[in-house]
Short mmCIF file of C-alpha atoms in Angstrom, two decimals:
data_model
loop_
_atom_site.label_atom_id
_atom_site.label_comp_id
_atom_site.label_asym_id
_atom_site.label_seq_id
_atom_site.Cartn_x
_atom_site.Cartn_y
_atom_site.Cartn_z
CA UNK N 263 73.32 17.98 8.87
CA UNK N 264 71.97 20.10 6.33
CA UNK N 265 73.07 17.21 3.78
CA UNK N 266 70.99 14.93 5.36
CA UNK N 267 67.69 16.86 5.38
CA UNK N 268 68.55 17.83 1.66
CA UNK N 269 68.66 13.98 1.05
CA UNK N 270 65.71 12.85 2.78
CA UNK N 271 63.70 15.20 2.08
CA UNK N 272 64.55 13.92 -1.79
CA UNK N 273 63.59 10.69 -0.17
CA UNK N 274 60.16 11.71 0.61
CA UNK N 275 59.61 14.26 -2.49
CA UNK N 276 57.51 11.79 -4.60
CA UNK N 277 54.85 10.36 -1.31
CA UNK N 278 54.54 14.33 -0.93
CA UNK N 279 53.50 15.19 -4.41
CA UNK N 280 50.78 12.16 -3.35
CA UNK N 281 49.18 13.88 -0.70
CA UNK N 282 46.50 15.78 -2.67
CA UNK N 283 45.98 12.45 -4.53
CA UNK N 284 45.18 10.70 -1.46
CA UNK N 285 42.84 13.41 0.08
CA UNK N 286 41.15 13.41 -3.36
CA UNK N 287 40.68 9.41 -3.04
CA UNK N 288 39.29 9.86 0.75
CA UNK N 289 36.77 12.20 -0.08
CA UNK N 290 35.78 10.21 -2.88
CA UNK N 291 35.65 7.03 -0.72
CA UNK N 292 33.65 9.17 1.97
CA UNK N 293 31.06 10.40 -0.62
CA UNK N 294 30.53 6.95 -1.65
CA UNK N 295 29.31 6.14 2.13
CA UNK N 296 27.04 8.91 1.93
CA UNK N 297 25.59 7.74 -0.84
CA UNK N 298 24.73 4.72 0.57
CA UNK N 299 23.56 5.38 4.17
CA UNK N 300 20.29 6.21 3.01
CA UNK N 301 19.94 1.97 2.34
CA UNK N 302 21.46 1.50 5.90
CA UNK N 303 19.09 4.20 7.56
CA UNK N 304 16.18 2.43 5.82
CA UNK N 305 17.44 -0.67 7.42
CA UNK N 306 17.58 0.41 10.76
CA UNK N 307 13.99 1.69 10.65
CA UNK N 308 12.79 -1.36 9.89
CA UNK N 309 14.35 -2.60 12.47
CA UNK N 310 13.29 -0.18 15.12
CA UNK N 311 9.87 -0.93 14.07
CA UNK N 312 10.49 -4.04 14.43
CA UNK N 313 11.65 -4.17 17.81
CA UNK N 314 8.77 -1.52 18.78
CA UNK N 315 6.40 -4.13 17.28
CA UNK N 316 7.90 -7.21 19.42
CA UNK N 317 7.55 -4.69 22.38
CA UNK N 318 3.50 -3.95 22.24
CA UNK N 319 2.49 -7.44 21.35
CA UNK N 320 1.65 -10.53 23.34
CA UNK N 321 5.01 -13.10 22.68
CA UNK N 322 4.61 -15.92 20.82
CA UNK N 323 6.23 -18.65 23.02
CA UNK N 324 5.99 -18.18 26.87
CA UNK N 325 8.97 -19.43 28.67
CA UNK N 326 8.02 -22.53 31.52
CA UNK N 327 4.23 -22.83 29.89
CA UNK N 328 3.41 -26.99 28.48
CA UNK N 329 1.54 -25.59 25.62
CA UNK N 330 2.01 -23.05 22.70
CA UNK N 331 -0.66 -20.43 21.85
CA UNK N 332 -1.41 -22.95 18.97
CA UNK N 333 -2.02 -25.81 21.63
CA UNK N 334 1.15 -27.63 20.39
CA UNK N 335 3.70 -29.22 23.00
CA UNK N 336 6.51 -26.55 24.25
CA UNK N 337 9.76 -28.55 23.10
CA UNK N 338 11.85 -26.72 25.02
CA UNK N 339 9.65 -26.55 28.20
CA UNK N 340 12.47 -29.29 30.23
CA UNK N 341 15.05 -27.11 29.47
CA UNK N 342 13.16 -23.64 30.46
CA UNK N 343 12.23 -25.61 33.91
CA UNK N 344 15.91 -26.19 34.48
CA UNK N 345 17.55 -23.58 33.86
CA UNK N 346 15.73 -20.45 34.28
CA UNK N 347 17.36 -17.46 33.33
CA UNK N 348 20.54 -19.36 32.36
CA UNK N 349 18.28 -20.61 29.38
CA UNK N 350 21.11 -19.64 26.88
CA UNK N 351 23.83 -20.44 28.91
CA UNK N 352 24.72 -23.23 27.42
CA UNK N 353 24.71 -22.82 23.19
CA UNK N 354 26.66 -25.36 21.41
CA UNK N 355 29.79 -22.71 20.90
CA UNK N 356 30.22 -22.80 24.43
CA UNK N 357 33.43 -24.75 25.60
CA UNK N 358 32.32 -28.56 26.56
CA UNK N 359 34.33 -28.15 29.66
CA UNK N 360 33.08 -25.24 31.27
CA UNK N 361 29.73 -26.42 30.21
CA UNK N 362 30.06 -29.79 32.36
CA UNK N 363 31.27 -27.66 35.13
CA UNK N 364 28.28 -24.99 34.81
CA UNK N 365 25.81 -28.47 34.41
CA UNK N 366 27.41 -29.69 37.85
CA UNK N 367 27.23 -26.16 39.90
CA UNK N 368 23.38 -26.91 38.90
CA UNK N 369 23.23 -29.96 40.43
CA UNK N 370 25.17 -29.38 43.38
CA UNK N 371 22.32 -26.44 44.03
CA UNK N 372 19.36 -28.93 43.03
CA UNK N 373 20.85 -31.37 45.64
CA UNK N 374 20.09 -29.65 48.43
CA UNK N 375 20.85 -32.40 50.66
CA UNK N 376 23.97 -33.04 49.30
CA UNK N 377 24.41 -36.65 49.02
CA UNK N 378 24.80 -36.72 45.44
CA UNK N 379 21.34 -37.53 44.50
CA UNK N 380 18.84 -35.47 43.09
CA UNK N 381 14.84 -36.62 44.65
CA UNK N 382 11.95 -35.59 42.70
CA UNK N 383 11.27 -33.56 45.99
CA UNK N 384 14.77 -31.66 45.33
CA UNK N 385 13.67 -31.41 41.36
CA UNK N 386 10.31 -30.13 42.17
CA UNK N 387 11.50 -27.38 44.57
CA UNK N 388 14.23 -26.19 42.02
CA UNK N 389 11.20 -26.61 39.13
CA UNK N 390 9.04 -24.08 41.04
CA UNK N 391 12.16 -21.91 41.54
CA UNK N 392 13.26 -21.61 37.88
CA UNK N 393 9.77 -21.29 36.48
CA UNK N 394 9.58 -18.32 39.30
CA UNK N 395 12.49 -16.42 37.46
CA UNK N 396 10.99 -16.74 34.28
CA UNK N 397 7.55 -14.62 35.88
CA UNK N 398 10.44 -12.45 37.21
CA UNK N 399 11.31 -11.85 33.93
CA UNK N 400 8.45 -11.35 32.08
CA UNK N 401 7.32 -8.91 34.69
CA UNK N 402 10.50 -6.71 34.58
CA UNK N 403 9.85 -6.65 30.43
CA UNK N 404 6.01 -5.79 30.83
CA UNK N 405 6.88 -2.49 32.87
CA UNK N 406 9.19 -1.62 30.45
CA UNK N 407 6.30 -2.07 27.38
CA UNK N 408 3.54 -0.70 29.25
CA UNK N 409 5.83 2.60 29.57
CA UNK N 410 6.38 2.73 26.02
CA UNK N 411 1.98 2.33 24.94
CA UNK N 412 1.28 4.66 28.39
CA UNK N 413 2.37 8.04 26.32
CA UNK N 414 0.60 10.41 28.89
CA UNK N 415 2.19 8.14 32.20
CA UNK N 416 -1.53 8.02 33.91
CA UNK N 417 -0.65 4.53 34.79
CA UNK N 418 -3.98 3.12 32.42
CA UNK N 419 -3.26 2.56 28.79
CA UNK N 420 -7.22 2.54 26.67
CA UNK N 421 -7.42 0.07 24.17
CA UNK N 422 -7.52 3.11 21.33
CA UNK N 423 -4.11 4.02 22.89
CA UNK N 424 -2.72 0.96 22.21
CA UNK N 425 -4.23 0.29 18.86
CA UNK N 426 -1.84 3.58 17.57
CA UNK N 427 1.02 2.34 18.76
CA UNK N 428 0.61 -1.16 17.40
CA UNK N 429 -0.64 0.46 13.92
CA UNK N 430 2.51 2.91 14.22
CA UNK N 431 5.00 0.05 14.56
CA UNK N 432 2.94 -1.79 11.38
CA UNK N 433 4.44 1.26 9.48
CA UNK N 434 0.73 3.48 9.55
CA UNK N 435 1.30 7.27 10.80
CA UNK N 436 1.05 7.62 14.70
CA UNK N 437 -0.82 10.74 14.17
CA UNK N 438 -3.23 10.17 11.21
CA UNK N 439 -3.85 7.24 13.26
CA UNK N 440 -4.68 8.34 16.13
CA UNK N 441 -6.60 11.54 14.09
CA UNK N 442 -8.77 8.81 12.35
CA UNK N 443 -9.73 7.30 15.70
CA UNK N 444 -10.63 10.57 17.84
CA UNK N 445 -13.17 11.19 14.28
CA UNK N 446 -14.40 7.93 14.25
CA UNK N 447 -13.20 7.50 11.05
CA UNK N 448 -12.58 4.12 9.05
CA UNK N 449 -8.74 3.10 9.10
CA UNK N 450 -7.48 1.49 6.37
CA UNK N 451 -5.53 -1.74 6.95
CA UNK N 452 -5.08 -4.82 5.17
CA UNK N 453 -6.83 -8.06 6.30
CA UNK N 454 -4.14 -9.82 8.09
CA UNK N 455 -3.54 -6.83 10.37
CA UNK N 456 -7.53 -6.62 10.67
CA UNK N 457 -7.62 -9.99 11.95
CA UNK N 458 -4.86 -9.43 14.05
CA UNK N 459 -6.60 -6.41 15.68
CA UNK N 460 -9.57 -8.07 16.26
CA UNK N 461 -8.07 -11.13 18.35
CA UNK N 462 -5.81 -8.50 20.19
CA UNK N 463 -9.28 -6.94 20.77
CA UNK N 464 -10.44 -9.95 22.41
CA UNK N 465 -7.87 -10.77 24.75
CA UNK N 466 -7.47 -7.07 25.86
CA UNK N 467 -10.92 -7.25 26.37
CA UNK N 468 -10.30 -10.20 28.98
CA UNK N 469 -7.68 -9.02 30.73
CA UNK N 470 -9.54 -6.28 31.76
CA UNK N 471 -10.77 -7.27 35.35
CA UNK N 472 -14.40 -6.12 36.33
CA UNK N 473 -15.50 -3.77 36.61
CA UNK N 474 -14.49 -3.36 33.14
CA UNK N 475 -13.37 0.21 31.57
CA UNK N 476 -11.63 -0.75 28.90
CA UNK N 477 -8.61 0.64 30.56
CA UNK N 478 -5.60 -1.57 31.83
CA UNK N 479 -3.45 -0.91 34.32
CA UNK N 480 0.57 -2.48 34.77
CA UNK N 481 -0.62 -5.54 36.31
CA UNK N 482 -3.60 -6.28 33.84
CA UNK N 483 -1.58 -5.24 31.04
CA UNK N 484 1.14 -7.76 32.30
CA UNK N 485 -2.13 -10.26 32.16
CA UNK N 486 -2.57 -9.45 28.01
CA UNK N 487 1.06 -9.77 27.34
CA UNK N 488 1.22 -12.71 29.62
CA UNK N 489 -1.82 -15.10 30.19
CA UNK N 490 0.06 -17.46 32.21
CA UNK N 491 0.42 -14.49 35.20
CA UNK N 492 -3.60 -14.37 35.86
CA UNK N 493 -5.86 -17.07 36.54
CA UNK N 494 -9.05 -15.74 34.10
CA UNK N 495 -5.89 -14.86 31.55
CA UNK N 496 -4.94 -18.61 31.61
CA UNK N 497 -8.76 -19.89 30.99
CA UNK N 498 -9.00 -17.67 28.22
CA UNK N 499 -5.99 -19.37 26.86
CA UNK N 500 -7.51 -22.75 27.32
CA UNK N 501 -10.83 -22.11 25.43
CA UNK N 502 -8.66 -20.53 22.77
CA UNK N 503 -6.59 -23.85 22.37
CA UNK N 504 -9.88 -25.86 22.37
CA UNK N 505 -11.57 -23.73 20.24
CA UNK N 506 -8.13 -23.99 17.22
CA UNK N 507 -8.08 -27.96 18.11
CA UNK N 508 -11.42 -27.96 17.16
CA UNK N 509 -11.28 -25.43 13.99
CA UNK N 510 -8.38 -26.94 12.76
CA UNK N 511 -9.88 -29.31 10.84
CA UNK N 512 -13.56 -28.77 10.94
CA UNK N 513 -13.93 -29.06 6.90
CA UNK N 514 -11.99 -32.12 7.34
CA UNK N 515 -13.73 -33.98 9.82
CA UNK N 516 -16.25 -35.50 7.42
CA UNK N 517 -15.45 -38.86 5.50
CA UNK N 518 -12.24 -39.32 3.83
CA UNK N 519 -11.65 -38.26 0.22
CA UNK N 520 -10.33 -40.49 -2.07
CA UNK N 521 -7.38 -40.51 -2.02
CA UNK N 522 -6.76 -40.31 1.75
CA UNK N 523 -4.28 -43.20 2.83
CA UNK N 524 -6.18 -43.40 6.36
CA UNK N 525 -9.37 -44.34 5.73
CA UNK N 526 -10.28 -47.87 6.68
CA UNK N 527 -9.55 -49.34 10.00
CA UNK N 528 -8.09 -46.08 11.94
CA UNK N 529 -11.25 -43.99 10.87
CA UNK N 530 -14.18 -44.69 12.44
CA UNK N 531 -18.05 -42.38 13.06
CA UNK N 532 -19.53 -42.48 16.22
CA UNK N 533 -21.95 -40.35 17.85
CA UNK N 534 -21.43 -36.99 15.60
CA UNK N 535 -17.68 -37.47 15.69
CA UNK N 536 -15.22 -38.49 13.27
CA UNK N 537 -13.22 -40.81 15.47
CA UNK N 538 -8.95 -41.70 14.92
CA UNK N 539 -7.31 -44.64 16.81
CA UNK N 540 -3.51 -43.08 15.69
CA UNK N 541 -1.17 -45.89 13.92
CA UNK N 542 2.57 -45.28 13.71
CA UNK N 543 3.32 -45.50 9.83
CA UNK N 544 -0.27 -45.59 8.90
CA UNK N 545 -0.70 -43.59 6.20
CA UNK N 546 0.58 -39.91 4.11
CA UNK N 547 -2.59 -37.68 4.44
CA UNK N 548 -3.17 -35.52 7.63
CA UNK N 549 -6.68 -34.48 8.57
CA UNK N 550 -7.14 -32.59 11.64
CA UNK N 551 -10.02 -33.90 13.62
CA UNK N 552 -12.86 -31.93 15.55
CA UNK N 553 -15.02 -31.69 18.39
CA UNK N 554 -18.16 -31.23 16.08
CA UNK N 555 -20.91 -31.91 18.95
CA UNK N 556 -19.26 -28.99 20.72
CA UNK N 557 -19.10 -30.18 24.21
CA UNK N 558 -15.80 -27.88 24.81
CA UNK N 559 -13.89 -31.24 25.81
CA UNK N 560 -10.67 -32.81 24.24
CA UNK N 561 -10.36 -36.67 23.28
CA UNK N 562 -7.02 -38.20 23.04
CA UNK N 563 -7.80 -38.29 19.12
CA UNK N 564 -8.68 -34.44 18.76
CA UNK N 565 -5.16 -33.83 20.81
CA UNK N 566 -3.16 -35.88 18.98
CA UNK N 567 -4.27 -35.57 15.61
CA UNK N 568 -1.82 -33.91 13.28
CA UNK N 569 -1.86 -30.65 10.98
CA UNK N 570 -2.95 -30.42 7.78
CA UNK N 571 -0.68 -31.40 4.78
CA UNK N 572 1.20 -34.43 3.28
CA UNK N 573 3.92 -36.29 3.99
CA UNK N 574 6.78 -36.73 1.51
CA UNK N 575 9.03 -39.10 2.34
CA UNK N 576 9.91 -41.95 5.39
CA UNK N 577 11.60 -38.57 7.55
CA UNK N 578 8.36 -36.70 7.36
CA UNK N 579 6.76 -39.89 8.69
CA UNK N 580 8.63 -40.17 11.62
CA UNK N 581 8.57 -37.13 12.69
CA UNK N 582 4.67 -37.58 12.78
CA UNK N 583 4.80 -40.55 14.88
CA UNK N 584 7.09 -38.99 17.29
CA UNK N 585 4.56 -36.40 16.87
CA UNK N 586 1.39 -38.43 17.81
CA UNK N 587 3.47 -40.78 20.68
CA UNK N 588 4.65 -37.68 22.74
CA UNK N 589 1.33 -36.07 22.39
CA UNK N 590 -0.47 -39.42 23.54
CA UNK N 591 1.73 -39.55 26.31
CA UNK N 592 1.45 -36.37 27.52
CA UNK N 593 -2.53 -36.92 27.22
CA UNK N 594 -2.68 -40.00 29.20
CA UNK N 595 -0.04 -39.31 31.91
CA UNK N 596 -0.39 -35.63 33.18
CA UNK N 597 -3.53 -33.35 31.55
CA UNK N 598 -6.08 -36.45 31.76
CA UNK N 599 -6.07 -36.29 35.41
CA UNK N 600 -8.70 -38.57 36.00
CA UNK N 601 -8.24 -41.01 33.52
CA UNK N 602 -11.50 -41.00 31.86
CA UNK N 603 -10.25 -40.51 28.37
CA UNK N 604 -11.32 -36.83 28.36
CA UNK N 605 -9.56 -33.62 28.97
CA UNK N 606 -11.87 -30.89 30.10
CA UNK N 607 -11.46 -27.15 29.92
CA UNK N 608 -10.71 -27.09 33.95
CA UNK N 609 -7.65 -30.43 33.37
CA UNK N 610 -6.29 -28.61 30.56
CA UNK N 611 -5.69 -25.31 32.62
CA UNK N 612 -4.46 -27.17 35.61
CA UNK N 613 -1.90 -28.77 33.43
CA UNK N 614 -1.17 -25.37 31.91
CA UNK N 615 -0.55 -23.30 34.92
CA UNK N 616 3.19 -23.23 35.66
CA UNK N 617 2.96 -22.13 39.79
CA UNK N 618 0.63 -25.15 39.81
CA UNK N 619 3.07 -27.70 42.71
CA UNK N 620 1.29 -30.75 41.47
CA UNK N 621 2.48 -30.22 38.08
CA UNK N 622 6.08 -29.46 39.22
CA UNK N 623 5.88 -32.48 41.04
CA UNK N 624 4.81 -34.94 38.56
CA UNK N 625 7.15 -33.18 35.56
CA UNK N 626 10.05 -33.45 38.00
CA UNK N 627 9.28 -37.77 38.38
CA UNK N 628 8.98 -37.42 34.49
CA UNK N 629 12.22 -35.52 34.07
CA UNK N 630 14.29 -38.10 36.48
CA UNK N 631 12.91 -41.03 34.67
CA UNK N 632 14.28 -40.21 31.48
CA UNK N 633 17.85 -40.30 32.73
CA UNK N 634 17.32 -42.62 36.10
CA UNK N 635 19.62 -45.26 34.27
CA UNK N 636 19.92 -47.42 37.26
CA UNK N 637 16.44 -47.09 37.97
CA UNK N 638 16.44 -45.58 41.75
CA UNK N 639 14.04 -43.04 40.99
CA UNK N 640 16.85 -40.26 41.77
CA UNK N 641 18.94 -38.21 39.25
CA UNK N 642 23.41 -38.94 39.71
CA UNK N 643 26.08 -36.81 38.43
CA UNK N 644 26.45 -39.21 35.34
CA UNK N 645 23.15 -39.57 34.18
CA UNK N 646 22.80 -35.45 34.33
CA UNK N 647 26.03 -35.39 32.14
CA UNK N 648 24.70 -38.36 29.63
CA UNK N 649 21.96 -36.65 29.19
CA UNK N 650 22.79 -32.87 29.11
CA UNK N 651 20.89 -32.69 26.03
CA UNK N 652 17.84 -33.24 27.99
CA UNK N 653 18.76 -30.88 30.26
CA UNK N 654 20.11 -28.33 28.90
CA UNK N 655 19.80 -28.43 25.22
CA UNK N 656 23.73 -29.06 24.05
CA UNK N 657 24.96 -32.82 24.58
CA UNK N 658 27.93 -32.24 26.41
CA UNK N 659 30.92 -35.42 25.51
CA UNK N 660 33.08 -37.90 27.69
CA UNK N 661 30.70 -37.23 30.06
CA UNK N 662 31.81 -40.35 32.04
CA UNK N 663 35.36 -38.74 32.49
CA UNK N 664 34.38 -35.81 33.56
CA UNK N 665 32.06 -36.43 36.78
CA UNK N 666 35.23 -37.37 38.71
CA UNK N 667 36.85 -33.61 37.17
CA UNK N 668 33.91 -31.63 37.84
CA UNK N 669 33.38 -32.90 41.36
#
């Protein structure tokens, strides 16, 4: 016995002797961390500022809305109306299979009826429902933001209360901030975030229901964050798109220059306006056209014309004619109500609010026609499938196959 430990412990003599070696190479490894955590730490600031700077402002895209903030089409409005909070349920990584599946459990719930058909009735209904999550939603992440700009918890947040926090998460000092404001003293910020200021000014400024104190409360600060949750919110948000439709392209809106390729037979002047009858493949120069007489009031060519910049090649084209056809037909079928060519101010936030049932109920015909194959004006399992992409953002294969497997 004592042979053996004598031998094995001969075994092991040279990996002891490497022992202090090894603790000599960890701490070595571990100073090397050290020394670069600082990079890290810097990294994760800029993050949390970040984050803290997504929290206080207004979002950018608002989820079951037609429009942008910059008055162009939401592309991914069908998809928001369909799915709700299940928005990112279905991401291209997802299994195909369970997808299908997931896509049928949402019919089966659409048809409430169950006879295998969804009605623009049953669409509408499940339209109003999804777009109702989506307030849900943006409600439960309001309370959560106005908590973090209410620092005292009076249940009002001031609009010099707010301005801190949104210089803080720009990367300014909370408290020389906040020192410079209670002295009425000048604060020194770079234009962009001056600008930026200013039309956060505005719209807190409009949220703030009369009798105005320049103080909102949860459910008017839910209003600045959210236009599409208060009726005087949403107007505001009209005459903001009208006003950038018109903007645009004000210094444009004059005669063509020389070299633009759509002068001539598209362009034409009548009464103050510069006037453009859009033609698919006409030309490589955009000019953004304008509602110079100022009557607050969009024509189908101030909503379809197209941003300012060239084209390159015959891809950049087509993408502008897809451009100007789904615009035109989004014109002439549901925000020109009354067919007169014109979209007022009052059309424009009809079409825009998303608890309007009118809406629902013409975007749910519009949503069955584009897969109603057989053409009787109701959605079936396979069309849904054929056109998952549609639906739900992800084209889902053998989609044939797989009503039979699903069902």
């Amino acid at each position: 016995m004592v042979w053996s430990w004598v031998a094995m412990a001969s075994r092991w003599g040279p990996l002891v002797g490497l022992a202090p070696r090894c603790l000599w190479l960890l701490g070595a490894v571990l100073l090397m961390d050290a020394s670069a955590r600082p990079a890290n730490h810097s990294s994760t600031r800029e993050r949390a500022a970040n984050r803290e700077e997504n929290e206080i402002l207004p979002p950018d895209h608002l989820n079951g809305v037609k429009l942008e903030m910059d008055g162009h089409l939401n592309r991914g409005f069908h998809q928001e109306v369909f799915l709700g909070k299940d928005l990112g349920g279905f991401d291209e990584d997802v299994e195909p299979r369970r997808s299908r599946r997931k896509l049928m459990v949402i019919f089966s719930k659409v048809d409430v009826n169950t006879d295998r058909k969804i009605s623009a009735k049953e669409m509408q209904r499940w339209i109003m429902e999804k777009t109702a999550e989506h307030f849900q939603e943006a409600m439960e992440e309001s309370k959560t933001h106005f908590r973090a700009v209410d620092p005292d918890g009076d249940g009002h947040v001031s609009w010099d209360e707010y301005k801190v926090k949104f210089l803080a998460s720009k990367g300014h000092s909370e408290k020389e901030v906040a020192d410079a404001i209670r002295l009425n003293e000048e604060l020194k910020v770079d234009e962009e975030t001056q600008e930026v200021l200013e039309n956060l000014k505005d719209r807190w400024y409009q949220a703030d229901s009369p009798p105005a104190d320049l103080l909102l409360t949860e459910e008017e600060f839910l209003s600045f964050l959210h236009p599409e949750h208060s009726r005087g919110m949403l107007r505001f948000m009209v005459k903001e798109i009208v006003r950038d439709l018109g903007e645009a392209g004000s210094s444009l809106a004059g005669a063509p220059g020389p070299g633009d390729q759509r002068q001539g037979p598209g362009i034409a002047e009548k009464s103050g306006k510069v006037l453009w009858e859009p033609q698919p493949g006409c030309g490589l120069i955009h000019s953004r056209l304008t509602d110079q007489d100022g009557d607050k009031q969009l024509s189908l060519p101030e909503f379809v014309s197209l941003p300012v910049g060239t084209v390159e090649n015959q891809q950049g084209q087509d993408i502008d004619d897809n451009w100007v056809k789904d615009r035109k037909k989004e014109f002439e079928e549901l925000i020109d109500s009354n067919h007169d060519g014109i979209v007022t101010a009052e059309e424009l936030e009809s079409y825009m609010d998303p608890m309007n049932e009118y809406n629902a109920l013409n975007e749910a015909k519009q949503m069955i026609a584009v897969a109603d194959e057989n053409q009787n004006h109701h959605l079936e399992p396979e069309e849904v499938l054929k056109y998952s992409e549609f639906f739900t953002g992800s084209k889902l294969v053998d989609y044939a196959r797989s009503v039979h497997e699903e069902f």
